[in-house]
Coordinates of N, CA and C and ligand atoms in Angstrom, one line a residue:
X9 N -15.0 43.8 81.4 CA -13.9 44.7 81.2 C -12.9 44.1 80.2
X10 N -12.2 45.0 79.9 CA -12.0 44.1 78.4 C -10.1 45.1 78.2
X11 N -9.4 44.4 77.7 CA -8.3 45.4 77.6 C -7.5 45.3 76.1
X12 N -7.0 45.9 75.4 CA -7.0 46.0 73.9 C -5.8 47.3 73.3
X13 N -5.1 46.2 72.4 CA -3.6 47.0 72.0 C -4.4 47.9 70.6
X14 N -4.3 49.1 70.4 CA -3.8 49.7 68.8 C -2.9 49.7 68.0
X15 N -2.8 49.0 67.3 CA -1.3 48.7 66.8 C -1.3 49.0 65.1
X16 N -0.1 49.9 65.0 CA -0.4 50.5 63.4 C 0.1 51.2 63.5
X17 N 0.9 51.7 62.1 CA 1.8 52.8 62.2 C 1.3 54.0 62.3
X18 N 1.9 55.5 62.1 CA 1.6 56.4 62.7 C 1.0 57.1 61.8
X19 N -0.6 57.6 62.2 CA -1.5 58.0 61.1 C -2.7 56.6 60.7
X20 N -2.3 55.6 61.4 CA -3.4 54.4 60.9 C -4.8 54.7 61.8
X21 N -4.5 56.1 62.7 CA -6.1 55.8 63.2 C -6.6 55.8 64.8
X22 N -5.5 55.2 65.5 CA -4.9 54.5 66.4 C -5.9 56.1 67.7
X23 N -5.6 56.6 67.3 CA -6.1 58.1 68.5 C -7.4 58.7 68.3
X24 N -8.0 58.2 66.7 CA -9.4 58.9 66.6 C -10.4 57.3 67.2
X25 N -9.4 55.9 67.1 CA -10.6 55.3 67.4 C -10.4 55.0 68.7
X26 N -9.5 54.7 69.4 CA -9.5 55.1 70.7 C -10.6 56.1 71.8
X27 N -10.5 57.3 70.9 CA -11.5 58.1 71.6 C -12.6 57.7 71.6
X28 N -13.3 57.3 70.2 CA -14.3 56.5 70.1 C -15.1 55.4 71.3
X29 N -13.9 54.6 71.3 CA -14.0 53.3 72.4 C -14.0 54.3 73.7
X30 N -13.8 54.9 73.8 CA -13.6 55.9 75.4 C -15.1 56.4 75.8
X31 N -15.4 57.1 74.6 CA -17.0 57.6 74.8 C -17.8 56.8 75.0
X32 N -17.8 55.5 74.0 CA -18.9 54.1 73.8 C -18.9 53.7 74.6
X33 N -17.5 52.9 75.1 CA -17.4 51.8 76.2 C -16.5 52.4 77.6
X34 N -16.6 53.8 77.7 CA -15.9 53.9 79.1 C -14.9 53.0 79.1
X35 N -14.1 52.9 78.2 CA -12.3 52.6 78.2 C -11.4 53.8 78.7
X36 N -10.3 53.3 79.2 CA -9.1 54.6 79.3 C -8.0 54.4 78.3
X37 N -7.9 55.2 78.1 CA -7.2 55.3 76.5 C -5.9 55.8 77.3
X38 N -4.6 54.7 77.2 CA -3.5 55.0 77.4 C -2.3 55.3 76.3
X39 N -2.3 56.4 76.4 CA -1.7 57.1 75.1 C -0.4 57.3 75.3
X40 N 0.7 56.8 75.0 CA 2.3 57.3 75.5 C 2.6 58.8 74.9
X41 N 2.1 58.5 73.6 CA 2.4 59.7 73.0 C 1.8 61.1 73.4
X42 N 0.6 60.8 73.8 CA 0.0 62.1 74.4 C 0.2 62.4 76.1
X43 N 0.8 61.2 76.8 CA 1.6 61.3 77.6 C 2.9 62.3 77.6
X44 N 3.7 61.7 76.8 CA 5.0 62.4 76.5 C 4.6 63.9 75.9
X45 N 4.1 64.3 74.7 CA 3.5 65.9 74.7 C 3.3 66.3 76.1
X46 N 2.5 65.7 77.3 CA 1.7 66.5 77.9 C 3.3 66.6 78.8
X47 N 3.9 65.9 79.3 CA 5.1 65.8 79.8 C 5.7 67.5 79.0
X48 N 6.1 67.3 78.2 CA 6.8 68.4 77.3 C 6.1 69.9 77.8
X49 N 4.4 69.9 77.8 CA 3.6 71.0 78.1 C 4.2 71.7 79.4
X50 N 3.7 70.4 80.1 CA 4.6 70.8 81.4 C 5.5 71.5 82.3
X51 N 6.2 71.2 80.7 CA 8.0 71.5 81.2 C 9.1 71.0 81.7
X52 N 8.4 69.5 82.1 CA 9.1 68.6 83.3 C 10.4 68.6 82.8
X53 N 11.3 68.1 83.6 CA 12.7 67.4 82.9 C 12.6 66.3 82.0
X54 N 11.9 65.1 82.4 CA 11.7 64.5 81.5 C 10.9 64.8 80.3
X55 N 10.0 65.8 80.5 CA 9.3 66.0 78.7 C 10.3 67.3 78.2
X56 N 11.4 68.0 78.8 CA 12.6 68.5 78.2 C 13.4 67.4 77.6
X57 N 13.9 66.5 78.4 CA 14.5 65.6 77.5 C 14.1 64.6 76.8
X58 N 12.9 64.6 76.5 CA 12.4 63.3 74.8 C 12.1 64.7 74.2
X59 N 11.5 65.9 73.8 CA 11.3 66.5 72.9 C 11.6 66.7 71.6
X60 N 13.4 66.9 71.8 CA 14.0 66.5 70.5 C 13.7 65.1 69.8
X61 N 13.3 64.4 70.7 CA 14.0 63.0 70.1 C 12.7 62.7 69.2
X62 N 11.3 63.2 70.0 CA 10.2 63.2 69.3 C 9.9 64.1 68.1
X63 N 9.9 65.0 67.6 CA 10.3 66.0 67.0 C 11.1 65.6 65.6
X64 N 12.4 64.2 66.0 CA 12.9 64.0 64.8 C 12.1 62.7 64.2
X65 N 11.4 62.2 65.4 CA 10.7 60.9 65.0 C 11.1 59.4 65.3
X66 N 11.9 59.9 66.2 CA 12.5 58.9 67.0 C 11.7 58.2 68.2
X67 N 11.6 56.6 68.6 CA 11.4 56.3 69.5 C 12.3 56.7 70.9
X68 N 11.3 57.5 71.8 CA 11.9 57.6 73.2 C 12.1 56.5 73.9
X69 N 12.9 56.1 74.9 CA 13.6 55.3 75.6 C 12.5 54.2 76.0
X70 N 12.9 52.7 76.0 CA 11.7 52.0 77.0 C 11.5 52.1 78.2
X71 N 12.5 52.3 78.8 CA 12.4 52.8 80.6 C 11.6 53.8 80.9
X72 N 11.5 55.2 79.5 CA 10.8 56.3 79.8 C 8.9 55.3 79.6
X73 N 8.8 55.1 79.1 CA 7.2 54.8 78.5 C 6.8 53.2 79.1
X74 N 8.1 53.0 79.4 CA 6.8 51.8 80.9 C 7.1 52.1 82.1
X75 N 7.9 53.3 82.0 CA 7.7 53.6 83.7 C 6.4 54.8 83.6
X76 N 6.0 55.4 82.6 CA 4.6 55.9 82.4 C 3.4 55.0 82.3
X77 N 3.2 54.1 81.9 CA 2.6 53.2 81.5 C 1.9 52.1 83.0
X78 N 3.4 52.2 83.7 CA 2.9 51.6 85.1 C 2.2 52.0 86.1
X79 N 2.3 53.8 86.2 CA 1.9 54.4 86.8 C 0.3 54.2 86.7
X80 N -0.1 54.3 85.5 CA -1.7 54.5 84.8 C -1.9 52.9 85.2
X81 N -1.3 52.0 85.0 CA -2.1 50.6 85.0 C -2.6 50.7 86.8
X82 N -1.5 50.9 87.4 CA -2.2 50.9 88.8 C -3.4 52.0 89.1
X83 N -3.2 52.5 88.2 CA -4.6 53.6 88.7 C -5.4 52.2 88.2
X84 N -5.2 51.6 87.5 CA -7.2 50.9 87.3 C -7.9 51.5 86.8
X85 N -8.6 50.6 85.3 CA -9.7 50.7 84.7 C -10.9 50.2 84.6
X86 N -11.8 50.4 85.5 CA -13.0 50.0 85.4 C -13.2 49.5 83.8
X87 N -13.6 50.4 82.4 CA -14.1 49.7 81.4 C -12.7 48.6 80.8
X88 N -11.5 49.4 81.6 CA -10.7 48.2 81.0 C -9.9 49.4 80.2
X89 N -8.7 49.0 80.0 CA -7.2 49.6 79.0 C -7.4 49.6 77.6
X90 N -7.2 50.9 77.0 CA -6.8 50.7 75.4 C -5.4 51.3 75.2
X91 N -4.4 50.2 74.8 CA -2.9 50.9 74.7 C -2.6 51.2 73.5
X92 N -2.9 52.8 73.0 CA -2.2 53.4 72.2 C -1.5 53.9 71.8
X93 N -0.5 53.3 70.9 CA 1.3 53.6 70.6 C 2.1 53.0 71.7
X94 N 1.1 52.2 72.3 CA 2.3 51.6 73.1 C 1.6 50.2 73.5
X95 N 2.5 49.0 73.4 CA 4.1 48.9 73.3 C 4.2 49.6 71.7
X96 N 5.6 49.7 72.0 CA 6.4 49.8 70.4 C 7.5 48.9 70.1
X97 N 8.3 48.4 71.2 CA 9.2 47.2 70.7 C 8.9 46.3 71.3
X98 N 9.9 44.9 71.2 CA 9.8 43.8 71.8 C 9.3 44.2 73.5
X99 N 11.3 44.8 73.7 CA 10.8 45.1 75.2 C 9.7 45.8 76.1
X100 N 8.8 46.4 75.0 CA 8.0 47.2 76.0 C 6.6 45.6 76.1
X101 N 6.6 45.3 75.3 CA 5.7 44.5 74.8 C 5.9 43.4 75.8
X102 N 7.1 42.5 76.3 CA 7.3 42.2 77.4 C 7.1 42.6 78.8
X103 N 7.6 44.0 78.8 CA 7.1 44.9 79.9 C 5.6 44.9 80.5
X104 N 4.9 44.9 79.5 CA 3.7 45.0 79.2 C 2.8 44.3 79.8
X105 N 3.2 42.2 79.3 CA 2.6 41.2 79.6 C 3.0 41.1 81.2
X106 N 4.3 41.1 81.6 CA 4.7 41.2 82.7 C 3.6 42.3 83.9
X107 N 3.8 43.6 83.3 CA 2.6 44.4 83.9 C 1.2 44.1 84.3
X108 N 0.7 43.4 83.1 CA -0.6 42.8 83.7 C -1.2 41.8 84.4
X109 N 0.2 40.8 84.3 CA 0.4 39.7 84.8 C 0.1 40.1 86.8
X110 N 1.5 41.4 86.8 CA 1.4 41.4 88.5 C 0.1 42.0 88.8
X111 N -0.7 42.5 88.0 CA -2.1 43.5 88.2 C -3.5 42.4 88.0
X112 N -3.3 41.2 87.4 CA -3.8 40.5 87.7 C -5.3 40.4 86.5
X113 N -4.3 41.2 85.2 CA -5.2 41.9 84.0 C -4.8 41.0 83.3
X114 N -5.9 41.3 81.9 CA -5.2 40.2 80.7 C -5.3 40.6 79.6
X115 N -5.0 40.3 78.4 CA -5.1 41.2 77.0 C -6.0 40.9 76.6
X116 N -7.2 41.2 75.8 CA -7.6 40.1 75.1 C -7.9 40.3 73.7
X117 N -7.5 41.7 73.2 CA -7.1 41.0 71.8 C -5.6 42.7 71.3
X118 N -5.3 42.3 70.4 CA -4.2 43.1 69.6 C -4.9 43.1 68.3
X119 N -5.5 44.5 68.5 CA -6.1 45.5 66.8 C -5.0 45.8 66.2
X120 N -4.7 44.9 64.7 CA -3.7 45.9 64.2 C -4.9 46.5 62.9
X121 N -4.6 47.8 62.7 CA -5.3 48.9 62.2 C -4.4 48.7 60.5
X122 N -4.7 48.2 59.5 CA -4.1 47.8 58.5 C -4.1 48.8 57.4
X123 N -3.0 49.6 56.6 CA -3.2 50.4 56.1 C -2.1 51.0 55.4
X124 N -2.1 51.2 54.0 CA -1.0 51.7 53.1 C -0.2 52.8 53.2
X125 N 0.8 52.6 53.0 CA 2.2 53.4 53.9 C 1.5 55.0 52.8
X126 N 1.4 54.7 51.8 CA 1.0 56.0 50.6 C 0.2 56.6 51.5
X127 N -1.0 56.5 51.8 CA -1.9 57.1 52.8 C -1.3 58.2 53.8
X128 N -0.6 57.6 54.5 CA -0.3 58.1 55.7 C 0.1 59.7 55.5
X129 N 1.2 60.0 54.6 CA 1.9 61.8 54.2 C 0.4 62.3 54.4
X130 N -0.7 62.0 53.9 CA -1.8 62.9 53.5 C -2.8 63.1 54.8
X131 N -2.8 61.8 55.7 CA -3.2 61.6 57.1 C -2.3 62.6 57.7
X132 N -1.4 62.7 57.9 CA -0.2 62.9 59.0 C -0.3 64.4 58.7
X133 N 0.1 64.9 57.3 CA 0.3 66.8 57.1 C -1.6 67.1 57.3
X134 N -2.4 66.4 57.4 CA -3.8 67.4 57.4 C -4.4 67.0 58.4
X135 N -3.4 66.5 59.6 CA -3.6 66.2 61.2 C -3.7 67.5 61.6
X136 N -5.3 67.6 63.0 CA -4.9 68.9 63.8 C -6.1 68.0 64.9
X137 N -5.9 68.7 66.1 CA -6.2 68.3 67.5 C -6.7 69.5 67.7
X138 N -7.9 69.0 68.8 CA -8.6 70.6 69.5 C -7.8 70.8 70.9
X139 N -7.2 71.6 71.1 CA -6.2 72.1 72.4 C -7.7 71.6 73.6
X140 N -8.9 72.0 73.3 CA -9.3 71.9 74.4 C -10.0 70.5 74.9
X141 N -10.3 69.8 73.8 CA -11.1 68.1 74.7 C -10.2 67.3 73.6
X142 N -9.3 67.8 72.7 CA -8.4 66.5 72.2 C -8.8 65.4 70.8
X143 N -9.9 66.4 70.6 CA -10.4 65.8 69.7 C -10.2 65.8 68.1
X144 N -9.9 64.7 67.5 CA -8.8 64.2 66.1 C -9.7 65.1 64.8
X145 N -8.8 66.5 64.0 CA -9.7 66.6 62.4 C -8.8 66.1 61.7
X146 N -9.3 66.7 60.4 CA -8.3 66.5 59.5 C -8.5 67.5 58.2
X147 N -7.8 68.0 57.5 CA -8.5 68.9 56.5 C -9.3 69.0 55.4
X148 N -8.9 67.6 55.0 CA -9.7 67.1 54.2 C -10.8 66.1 54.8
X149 N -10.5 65.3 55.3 CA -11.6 64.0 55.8 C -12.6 64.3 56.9
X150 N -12.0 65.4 57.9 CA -12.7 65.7 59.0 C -12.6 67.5 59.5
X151 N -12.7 68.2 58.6 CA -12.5 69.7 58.7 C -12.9 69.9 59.8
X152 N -12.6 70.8 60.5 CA -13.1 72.2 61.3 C -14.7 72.7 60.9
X153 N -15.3 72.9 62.0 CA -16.7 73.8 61.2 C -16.4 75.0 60.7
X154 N -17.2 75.5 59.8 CA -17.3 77.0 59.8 C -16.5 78.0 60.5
X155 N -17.1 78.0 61.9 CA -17.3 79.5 62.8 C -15.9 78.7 63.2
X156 N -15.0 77.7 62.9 CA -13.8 77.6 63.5 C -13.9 77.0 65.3
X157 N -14.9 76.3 65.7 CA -15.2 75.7 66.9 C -15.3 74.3 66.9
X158 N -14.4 73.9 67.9 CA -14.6 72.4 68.1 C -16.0 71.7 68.2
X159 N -16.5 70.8 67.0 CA -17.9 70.8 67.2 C -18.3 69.5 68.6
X160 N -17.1 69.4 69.3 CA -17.3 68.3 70.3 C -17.2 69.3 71.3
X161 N -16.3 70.5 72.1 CA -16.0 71.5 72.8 C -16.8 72.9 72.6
X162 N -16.5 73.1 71.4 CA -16.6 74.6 71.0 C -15.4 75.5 71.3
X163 N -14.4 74.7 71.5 CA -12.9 75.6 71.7 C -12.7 76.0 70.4
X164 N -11.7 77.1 70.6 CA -11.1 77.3 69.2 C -9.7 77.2 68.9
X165 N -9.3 76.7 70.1 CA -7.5 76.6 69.8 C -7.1 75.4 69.0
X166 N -7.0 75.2 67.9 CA -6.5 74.4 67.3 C -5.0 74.2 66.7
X167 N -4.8 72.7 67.5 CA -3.2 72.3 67.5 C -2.9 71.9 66.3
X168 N -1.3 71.3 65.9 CA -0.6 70.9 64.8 C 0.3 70.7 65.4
X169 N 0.8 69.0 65.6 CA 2.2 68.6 66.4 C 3.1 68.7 65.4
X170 N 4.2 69.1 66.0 CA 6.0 69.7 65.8 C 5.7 68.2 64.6
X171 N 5.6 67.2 65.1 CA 6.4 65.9 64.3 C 5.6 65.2 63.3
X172 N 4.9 66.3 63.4 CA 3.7 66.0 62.1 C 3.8 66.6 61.0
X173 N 5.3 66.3 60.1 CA 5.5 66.7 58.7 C 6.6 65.1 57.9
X174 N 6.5 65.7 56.6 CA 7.1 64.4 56.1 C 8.3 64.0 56.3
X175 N 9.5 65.0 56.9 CA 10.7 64.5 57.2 C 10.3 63.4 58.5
X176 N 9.9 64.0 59.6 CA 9.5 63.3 60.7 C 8.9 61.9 60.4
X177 N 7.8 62.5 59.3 CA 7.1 60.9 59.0 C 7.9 59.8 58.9
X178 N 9.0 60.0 58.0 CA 9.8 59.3 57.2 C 10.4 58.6 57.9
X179 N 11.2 59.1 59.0 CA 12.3 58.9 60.9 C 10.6 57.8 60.9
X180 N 9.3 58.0 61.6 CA 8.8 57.4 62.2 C 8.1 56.4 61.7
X181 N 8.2 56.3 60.5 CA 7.9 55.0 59.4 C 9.1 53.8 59.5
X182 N 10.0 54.2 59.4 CA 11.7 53.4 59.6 C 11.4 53.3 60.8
X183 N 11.2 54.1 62.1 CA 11.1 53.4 63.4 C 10.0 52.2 63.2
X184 N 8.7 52.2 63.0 CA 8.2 51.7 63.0 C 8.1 49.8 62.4
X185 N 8.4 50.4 60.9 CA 8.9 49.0 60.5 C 10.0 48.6 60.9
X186 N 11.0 48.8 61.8 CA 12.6 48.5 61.8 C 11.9 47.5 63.7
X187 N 11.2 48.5 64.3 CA 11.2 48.3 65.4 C 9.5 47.3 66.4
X188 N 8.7 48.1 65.9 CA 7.0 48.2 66.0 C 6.6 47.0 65.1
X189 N 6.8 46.9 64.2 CA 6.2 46.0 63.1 C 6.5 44.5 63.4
X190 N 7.5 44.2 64.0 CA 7.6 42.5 64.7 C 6.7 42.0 65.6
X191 N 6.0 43.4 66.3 CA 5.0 42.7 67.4 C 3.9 42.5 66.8
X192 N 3.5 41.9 65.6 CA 2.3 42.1 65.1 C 2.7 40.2 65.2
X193 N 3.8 39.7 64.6 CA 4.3 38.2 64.7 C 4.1 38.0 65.8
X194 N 4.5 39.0 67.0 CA 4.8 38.5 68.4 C 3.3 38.3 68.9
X195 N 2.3 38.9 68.9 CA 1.1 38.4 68.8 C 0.0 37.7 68.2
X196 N 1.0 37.8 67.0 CA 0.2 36.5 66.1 C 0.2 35.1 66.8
X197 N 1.1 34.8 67.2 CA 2.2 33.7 68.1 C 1.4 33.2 69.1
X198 N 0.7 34.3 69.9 CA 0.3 34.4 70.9 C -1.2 34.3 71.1
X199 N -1.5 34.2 69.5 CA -3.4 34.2 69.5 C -4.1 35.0 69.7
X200 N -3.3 36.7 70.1 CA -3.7 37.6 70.6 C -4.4 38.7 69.1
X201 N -4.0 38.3 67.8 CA -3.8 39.7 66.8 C -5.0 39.5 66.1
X202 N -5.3 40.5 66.0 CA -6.9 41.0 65.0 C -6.6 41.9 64.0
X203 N -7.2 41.6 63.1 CA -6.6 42.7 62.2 C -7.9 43.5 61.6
X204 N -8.1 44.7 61.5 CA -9.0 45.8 60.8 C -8.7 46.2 59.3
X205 N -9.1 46.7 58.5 CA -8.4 47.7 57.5 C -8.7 49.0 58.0
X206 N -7.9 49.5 57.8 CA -7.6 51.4 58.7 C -7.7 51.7 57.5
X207 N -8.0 51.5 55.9 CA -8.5 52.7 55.2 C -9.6 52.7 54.8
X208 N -10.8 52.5 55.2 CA -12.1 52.6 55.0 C -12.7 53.9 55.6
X209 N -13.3 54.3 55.7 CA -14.2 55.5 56.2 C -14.1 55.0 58.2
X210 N -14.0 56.2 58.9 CA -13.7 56.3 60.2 C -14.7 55.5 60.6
X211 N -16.3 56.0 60.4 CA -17.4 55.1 60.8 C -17.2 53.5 60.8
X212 N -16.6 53.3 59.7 CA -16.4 51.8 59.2 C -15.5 50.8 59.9
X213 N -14.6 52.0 59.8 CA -13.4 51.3 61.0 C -14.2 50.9 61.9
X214 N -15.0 52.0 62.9 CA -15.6 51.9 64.2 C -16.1 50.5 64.6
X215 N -16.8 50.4 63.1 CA -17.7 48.8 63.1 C -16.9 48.0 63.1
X216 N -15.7 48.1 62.4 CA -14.9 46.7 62.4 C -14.5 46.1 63.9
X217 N -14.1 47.2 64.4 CA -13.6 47.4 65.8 C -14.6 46.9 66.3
X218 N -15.7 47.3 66.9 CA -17.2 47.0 67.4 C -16.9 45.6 67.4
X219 N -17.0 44.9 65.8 CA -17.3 43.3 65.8 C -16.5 42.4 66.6
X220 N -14.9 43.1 66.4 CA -13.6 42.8 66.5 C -14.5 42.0 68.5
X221 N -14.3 43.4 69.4 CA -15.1 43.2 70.6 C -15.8 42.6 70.8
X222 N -17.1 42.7 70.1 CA -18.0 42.3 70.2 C -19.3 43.0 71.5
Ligands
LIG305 P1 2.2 59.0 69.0 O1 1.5 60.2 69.5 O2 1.8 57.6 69.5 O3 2.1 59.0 67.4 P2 2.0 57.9 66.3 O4 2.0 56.5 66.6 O5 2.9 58.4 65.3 O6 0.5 57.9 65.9 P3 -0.3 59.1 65.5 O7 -0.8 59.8 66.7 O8 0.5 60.0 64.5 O9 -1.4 58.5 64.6 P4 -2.8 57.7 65.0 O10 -2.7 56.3 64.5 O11 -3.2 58.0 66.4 O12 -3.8 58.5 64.0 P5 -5.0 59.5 64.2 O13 -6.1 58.8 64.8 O14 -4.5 60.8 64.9 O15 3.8 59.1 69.2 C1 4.5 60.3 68.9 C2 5.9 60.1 69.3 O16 6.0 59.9 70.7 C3 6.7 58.9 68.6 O17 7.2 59.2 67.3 C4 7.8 58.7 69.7 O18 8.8 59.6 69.5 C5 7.1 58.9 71.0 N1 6.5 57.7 71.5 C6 5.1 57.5 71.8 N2 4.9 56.3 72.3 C7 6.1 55.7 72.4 C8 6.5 54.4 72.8 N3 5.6 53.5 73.3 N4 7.9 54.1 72.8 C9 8.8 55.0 72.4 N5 8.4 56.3 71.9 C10 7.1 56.6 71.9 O19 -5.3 59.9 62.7 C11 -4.4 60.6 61.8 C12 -5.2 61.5 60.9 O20 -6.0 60.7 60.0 C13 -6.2 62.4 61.6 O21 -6.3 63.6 61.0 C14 -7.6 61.6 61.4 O22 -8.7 62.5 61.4 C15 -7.4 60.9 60.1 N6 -8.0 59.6 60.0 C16 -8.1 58.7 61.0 N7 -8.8 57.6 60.6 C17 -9.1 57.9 59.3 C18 -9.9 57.1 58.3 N8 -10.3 55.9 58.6 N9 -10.1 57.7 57.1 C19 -9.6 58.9 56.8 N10 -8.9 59.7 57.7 C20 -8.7 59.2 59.0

């Protein structure tokens, strides 16, 4: 069992290879972000109050996303944790170690997904998600079939998140390097950081990833 951070800014990849590791290796893919959406679907109070904040591209609260985050670790992972978009700052990243510490879990490495800020506008505006198994296209790199059907589901509701345009990007790029981007030292530090290139072909990534494991 094996437990493993995604780390990279928004658009490096972080949710298509996750899924990947989910299917291959029976991982749980702990997503804050798709947390917080599903929170919002909901209706809950709490996914009423981060919506705006997500939406402008702002990081939501640490209290909100490790008191999510704790919930899921006590559920237990048989193949072991992949944390997606989360941590994002120091303190969750503390949070974090602390969490696995009382669970009796360990890290054993920090993927950062490496990849040119230019990239991202073109990643980010030709993002779409299948409403019904979650699975990542894109318009150019990973279209839709034909008949318009998820070729993993065969649903046809296909999504486009609120915060996936360039004003947003722009708010979640500045969060990222202002805030996200130090834990990459914080794990360096720590022995913990691996690094991939996130602009190669998705397959390629996979492998990098793959060796990264082993
Ligand atoms: P979140 O949902 O985590 O979004 P993000 O970090 O901005 O990351 P993305 O989902 O946009 O990108 P990704 O790296 O997963 O890329 P993907 O695989 O989809 O967070 C959203 C918001 O929630 C935050 O802004 C914040 O408000 C809040 N939030 C979440 N977690 C939080 C936390 N811990 N603390 C505070 N606030 C939090 O790929 C992108 C596109 O590129 C896809 O179309 C894909 O097909 C394509 N693609 C992927 N890989 C490749 C490749 N190798 N080559 C070509 N195309 C590729």
């Amino acid at each position: 069992m094996i437990n493993i951070i995604l780390l990279g800014p928004p658009g490096a990849g972080k949710g298509t290879q996750a899924r990947h590791l989910v299917e291959t290796r029976g991982m749980v893919q702990l997503s804050t972000g798709d947390m917080l959406r599903e929170a919002q679907a909901n209706g809950s109070e709490m996914g009423k109050k981060v919506a705006a904040v997500i939406e402008r591209g702002e990081l939501v609260t640490d209290e909100i996303v490790i008191g999510l985050i704790r919930e899921k670790i006590a559920e237990g992972a048989k193949g072991g944790f992949i944390f997606d978009g989360f941590p994002r700052t120091l303190g969750q990243a503390d949070a974090l170690g602390d969490l696995l510490a009382e669970t009796g879990l360990k890290l054993d490495a920090v993927i950062e997904m490496a990849v040119d800020d230019a990239a991202l506008v073109a990643r980010i505006t030709g993002r779409s998600t299948c409403g019904g198994c979650g699975e990542v296209y894109h318009d150019q790199t990973k279209p839709w079939a034909a008949d318009g059907k998820c070729t993993n589901c065969g649903s046809t509701d296909i999504k486009r998140r609120a915060d996936d345009n360039e004003d947003s990007l722009k708010t979640r790029l500045m969060e990222y390097y202002k805030k996200t981007s130090p834990l990459l030292g914080y794990y360096y530090a720590k022995g913990d950081l691996k690094s991939v290139d996130g602009l190669v072909a998705i397959d390629e990534v996979k492998a990098a990833i793959g060796k990264v494991l082993g």
